[in-house]
Short mmCIF file of C-alpha atoms in Angstrom, two decimals:
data_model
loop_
_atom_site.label_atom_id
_atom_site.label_comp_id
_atom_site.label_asym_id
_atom_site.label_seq_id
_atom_site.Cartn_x
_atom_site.Cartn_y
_atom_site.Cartn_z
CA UNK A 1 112.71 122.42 94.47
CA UNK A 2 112.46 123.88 98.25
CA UNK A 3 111.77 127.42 96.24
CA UNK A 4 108.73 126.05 95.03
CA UNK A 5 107.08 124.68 97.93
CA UNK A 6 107.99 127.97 100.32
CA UNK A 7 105.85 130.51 100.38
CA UNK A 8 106.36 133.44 97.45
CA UNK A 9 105.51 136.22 99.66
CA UNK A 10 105.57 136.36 103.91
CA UNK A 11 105.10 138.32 106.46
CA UNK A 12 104.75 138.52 109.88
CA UNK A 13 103.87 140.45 112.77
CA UNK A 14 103.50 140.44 116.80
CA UNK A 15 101.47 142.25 118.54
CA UNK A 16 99.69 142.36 122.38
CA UNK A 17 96.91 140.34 122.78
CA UNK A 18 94.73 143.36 123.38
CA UNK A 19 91.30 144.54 121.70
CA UNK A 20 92.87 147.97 120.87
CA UNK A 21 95.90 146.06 119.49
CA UNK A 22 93.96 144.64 116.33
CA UNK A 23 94.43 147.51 113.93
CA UNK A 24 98.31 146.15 113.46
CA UNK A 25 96.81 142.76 112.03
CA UNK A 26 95.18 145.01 109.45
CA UNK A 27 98.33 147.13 108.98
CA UNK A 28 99.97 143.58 108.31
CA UNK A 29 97.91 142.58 105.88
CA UNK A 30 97.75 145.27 104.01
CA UNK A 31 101.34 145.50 103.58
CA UNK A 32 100.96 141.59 102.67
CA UNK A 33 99.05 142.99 100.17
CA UNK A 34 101.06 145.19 98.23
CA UNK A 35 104.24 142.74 98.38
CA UNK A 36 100.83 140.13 96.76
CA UNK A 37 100.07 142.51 94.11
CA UNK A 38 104.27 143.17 92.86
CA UNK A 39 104.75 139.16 93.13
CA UNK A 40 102.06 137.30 92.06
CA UNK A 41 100.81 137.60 88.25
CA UNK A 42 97.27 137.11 89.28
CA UNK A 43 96.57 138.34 92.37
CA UNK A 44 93.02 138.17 94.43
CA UNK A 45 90.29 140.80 93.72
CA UNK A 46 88.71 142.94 96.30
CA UNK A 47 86.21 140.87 97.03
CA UNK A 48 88.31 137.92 97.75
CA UNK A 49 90.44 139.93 100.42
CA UNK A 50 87.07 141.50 101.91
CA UNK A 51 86.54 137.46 103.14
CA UNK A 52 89.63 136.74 104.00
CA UNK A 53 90.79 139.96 105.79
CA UNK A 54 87.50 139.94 108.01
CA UNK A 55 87.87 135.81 108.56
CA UNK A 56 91.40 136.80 109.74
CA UNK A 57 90.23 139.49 111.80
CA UNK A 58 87.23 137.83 113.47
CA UNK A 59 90.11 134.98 114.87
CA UNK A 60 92.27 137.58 116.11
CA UNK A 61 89.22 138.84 117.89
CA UNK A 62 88.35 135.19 119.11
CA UNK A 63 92.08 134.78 120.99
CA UNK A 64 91.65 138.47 122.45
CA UNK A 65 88.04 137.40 123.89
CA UNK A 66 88.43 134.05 124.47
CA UNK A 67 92.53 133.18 124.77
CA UNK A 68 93.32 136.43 126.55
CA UNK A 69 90.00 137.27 128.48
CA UNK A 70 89.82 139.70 131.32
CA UNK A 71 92.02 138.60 134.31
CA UNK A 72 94.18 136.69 132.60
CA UNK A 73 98.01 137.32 132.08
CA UNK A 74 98.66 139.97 129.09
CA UNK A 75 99.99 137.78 126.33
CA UNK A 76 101.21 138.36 123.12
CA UNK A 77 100.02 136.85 119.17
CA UNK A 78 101.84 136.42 116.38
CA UNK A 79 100.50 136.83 112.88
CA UNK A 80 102.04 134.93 109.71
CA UNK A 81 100.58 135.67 106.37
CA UNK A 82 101.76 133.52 103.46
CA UNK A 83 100.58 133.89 100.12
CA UNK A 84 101.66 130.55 97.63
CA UNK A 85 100.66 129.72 94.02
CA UNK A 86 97.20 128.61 95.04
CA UNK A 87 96.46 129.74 98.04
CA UNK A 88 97.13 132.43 100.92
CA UNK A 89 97.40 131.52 104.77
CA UNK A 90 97.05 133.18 108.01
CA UNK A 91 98.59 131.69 111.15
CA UNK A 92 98.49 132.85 114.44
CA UNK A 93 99.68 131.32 117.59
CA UNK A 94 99.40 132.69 120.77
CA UNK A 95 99.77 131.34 124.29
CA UNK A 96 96.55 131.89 126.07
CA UNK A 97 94.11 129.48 127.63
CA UNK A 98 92.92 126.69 125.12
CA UNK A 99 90.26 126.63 122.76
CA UNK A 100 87.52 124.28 124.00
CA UNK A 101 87.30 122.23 121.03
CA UNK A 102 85.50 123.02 117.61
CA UNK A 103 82.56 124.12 118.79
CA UNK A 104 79.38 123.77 116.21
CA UNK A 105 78.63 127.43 114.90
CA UNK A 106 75.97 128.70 115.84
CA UNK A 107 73.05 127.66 113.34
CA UNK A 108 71.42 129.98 110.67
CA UNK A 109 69.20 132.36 112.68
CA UNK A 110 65.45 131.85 111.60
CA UNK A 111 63.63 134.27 108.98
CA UNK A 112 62.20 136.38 111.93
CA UNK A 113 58.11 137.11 110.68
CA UNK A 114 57.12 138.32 113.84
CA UNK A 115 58.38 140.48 116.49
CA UNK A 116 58.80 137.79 119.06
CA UNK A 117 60.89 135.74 116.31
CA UNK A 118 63.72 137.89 116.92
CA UNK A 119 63.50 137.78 120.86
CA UNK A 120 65.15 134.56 120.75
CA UNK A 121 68.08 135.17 118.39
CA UNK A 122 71.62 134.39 119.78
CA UNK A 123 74.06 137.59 120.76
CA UNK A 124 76.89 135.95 119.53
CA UNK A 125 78.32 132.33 118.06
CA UNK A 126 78.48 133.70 114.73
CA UNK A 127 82.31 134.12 114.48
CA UNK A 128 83.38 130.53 113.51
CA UNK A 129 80.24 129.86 111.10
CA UNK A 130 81.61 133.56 109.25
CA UNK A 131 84.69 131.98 108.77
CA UNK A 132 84.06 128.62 108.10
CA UNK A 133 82.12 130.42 105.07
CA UNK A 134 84.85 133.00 104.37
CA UNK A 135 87.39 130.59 103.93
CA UNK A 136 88.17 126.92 102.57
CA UNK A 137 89.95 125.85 106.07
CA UNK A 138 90.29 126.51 109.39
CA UNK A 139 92.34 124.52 111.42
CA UNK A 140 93.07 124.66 115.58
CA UNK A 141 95.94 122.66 117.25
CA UNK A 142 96.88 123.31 121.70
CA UNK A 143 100.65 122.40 120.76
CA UNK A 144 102.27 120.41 123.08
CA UNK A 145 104.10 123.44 124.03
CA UNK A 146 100.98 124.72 125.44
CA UNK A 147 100.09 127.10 122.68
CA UNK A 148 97.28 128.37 120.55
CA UNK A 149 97.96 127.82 116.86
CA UNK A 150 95.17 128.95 114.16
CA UNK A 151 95.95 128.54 110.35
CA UNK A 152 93.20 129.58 107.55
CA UNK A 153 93.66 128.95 104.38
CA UNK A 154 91.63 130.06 100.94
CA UNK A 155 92.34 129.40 97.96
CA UNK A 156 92.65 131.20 94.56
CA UNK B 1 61.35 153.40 119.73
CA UNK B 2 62.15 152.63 116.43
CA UNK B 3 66.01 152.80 115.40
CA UNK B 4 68.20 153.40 112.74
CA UNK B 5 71.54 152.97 112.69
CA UNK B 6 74.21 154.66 110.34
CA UNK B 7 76.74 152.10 109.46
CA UNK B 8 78.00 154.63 106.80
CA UNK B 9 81.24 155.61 108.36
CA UNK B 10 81.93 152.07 110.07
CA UNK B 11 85.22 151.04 108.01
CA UNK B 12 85.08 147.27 109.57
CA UNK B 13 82.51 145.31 111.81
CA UNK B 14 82.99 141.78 112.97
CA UNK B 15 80.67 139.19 114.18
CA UNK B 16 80.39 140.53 117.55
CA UNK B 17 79.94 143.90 116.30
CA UNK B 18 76.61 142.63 114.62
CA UNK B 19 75.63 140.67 117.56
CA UNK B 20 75.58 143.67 119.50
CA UNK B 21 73.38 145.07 116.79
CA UNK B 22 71.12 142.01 117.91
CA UNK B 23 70.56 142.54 121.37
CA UNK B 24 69.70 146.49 120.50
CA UNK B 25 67.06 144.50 118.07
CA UNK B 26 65.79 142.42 120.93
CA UNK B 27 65.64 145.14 123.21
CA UNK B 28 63.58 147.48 120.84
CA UNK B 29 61.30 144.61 119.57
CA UNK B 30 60.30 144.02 123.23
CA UNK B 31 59.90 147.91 123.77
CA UNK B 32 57.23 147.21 120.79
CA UNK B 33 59.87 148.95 117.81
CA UNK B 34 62.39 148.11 115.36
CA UNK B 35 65.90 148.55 114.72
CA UNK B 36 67.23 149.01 111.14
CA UNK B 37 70.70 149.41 109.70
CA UNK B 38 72.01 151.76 106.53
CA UNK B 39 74.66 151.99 104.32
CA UNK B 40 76.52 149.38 105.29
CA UNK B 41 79.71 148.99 103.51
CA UNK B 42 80.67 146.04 101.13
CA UNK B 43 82.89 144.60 104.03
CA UNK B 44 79.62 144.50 106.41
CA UNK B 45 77.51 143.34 103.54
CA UNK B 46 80.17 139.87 103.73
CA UNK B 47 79.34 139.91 107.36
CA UNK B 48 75.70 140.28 107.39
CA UNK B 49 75.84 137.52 104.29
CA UNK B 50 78.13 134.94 105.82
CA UNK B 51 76.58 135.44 108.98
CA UNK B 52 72.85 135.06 107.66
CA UNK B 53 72.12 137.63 110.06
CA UNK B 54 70.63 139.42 106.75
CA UNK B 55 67.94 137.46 107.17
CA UNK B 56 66.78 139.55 110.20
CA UNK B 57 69.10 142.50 110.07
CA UNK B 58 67.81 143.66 106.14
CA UNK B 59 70.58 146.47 105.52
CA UNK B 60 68.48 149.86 103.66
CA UNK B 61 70.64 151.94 101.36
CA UNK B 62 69.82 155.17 103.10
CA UNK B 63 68.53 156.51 106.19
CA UNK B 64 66.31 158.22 104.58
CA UNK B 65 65.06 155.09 102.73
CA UNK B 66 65.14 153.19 106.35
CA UNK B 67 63.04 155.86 108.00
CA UNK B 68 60.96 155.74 105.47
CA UNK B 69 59.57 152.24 105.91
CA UNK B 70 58.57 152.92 109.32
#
């Protein structure tokens, strides 16, 4: 039953590890998209994709910024979207510097009351808690080969 | 220096985008004002939502209705 367990609808793209490069990940997906809506017989609403489309794209952001930043060598990821009975993934890999670890997301920022409240608010951090709430996983493995690999997965 | 800003015709923001957003919040809350945001679309609404970043970022429907509250 191998047909069963693969994925019903795939597909993949590469692109340059670039900032300027992550309009293609949206092209991808939307094209993932309409080969979603001809195969499956329910396919996810609107709302659905809005959280996964902008968990995907705040990752793809995270290995520009953080795998890929400034100085480094120009590298490369590759995007695999799978879509299965119950659920639709995103993997990337890439082969920039490591992820430090799961770092805690940054925490709920206060109900600001005042005007000095909001003086102390964090710039960033908020990636990782977005899609830890966008999505129903989010796994990182540094592959023995040395690479980045990234998989989310939500299900229907 | 009080601030609105026009997310009307921003077709998708991420995390950082909003963060950015922050620090022009800090910087006009020090200056003694306020920065706003309008007509954000649904995708910035999950953002702003997932982000809790609602909480101090309260997205207006207009500019108009944004200005107004000043």
């Amino acid at each position: 039953m191998a047909a069963t367990r693969g994925a019903l609808v795939q597909v993949e793209v590469t692109v340059a590890a670039r900032a300027d490069r992550l309009e293609a990940l949206h092209a991808a997906l939307d094209r993932f998209w309409s080969r979603v809506d001809e195969t499956l017989p329910e396919p996810p609403d609107n709302d659905w994709r809005l959280h996964f489309a902008t968990a995907m794209a705040e990752i793809g952001a995270n290995i520009v910024r953080h795998a890929h930043p400034e100085g480094a060598l120009p590298g490369i990821m590759q995007l695999r979207l799978r879509a299965f009975r119950n659920r639709i993934e995103a993997r990337f890999a890439d082969g920039g510097v490591p992820f430090r670890g799961m770092p805690e997301a940054t925490p709920a920022p206060p109900t600001v009351s005042t005007d000095d409240d909001a003086l102390v608010l964090a710039e960033g951090g908020y990636g990782l808690r977005l899609v830890l709430a966008a999505v129903d996983k989010l796994d990182y493995e540094r592959t023995a080969a040395g690479r980045n690999h990234w998989r989310l997965t939500k299900r229907f | 220096m009080r601030l609105v800003v026009d997310l009307g015709a921003v077709t998708f923001i991420d995390s950082s985008g909003f963060g950015a957003l922050i620090g022009g919040l800090k910087a006009a809350r020090q200056a003694g004002g306020d920065l706003r945001i309008a007509r954000p679309t649904n995708q910035a609404l999950v953002v702003l939502k997932l982000t809790s970043l609602d909480r101090v970022l309260r997205p207006f429907a207009s500019v108009e209705e944004a200005v107004a509250g000043y």
